[in-house]
mmCIF file of C-alpha atoms in Angstrom:
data_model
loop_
_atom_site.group_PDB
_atom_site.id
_atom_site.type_symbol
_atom_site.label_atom_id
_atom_site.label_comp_id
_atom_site.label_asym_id
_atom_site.label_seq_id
_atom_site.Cartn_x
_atom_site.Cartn_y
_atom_site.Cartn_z
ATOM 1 C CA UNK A 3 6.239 -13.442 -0.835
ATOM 2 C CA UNK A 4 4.279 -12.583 2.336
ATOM 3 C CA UNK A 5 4.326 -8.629 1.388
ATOM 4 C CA UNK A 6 3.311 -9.729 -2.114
ATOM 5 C CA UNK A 7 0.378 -11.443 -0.759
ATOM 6 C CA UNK A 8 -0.598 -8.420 1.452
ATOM 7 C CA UNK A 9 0.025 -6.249 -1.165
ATOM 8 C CA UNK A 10 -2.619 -8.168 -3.045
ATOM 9 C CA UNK A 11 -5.449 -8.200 -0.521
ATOM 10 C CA UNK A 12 -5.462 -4.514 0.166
ATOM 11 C CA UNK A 13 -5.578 -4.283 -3.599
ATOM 12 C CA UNK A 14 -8.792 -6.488 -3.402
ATOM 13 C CA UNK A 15 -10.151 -4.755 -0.350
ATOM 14 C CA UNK A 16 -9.336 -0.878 -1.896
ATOM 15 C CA UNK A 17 -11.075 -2.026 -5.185
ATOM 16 C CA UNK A 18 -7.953 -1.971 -7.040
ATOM 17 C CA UNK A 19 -7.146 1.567 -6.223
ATOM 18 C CA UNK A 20 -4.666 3.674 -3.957
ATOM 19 C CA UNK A 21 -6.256 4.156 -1.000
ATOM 20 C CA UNK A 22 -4.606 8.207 -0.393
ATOM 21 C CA UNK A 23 -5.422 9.429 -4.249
ATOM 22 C CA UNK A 24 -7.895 6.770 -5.403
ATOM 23 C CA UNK A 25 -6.497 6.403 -8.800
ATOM 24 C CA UNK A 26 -6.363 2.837 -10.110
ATOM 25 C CA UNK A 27 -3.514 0.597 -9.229
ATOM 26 C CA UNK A 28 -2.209 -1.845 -11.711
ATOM 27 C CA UNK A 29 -2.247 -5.335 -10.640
ATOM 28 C CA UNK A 30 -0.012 -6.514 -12.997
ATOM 29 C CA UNK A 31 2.917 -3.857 -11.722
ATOM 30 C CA UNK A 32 2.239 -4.979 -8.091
ATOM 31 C CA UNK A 33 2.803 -8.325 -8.992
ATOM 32 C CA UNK A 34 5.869 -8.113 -11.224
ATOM 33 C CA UNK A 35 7.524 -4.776 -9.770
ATOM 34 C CA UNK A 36 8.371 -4.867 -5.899
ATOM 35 C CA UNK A 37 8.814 -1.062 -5.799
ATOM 36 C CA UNK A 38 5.833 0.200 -7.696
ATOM 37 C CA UNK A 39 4.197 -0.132 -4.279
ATOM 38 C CA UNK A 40 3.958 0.431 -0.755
ATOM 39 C CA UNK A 41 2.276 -0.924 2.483
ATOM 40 C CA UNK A 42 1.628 2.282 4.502
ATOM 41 C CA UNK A 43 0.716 2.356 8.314
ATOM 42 C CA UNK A 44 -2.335 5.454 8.963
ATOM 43 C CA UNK A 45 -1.646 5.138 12.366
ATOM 44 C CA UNK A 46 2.224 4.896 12.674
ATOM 45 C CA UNK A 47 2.998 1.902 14.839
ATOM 46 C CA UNK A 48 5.220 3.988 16.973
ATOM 47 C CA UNK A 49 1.561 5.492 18.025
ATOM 48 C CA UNK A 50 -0.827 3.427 17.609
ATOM 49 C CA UNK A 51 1.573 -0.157 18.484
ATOM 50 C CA UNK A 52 -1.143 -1.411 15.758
ATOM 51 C CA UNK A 53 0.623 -3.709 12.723
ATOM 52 C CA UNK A 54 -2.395 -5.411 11.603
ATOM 53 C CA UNK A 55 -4.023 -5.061 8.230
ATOM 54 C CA UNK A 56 -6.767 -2.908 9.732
ATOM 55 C CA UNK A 57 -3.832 0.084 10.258
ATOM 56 C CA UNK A 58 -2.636 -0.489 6.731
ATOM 57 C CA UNK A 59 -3.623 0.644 2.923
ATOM 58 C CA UNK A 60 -1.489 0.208 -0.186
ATOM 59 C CA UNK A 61 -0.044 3.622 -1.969
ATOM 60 C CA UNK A 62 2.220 3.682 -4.976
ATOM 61 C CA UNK A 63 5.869 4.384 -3.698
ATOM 62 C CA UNK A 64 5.676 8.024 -5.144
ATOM 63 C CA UNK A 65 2.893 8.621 -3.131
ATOM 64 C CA UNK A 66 4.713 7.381 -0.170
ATOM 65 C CA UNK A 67 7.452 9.812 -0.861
ATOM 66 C CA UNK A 68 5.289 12.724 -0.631
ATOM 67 C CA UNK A 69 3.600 11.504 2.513
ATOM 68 C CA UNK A 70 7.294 11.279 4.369
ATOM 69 C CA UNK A 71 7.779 14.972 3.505
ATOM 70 C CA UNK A 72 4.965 16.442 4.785
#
């Protein structure tokens, strides 16, 4: 429920849209699917020792995917 509700307010704060490719997210998807989403860290924690909401965006799991393989 708690990563629901953050999932929600970077939603709000990115103006509904992925915050890596800018294409629009849908809401409904991020409420109803768990893995349609992801919170990503810029700044991995193991760096920057920074967990807040300031050091994280929301990115569709795909894009997430990519990101880990580069």
């Amino acid at each position: 429920m708690v990563k629901r509700k953050q999932k929600l307010r970077l939603y709000m704060e990115q103006d509904g849209k992925s915050a890596y490719t800018l294409q629009p997210l849908d809401i409904r998807r991020i409420i109803s699917d768990p893995t349609y989403t992801e919170i990503d860290h810029v700044i991995p924690v193991s760096i920057s020792l920074d967990d807040s909401l300031n050091n994280k965006v929301l990115i569709t799991r795909m894009e997430k995917s990519v990101k880990k393989d580069k």
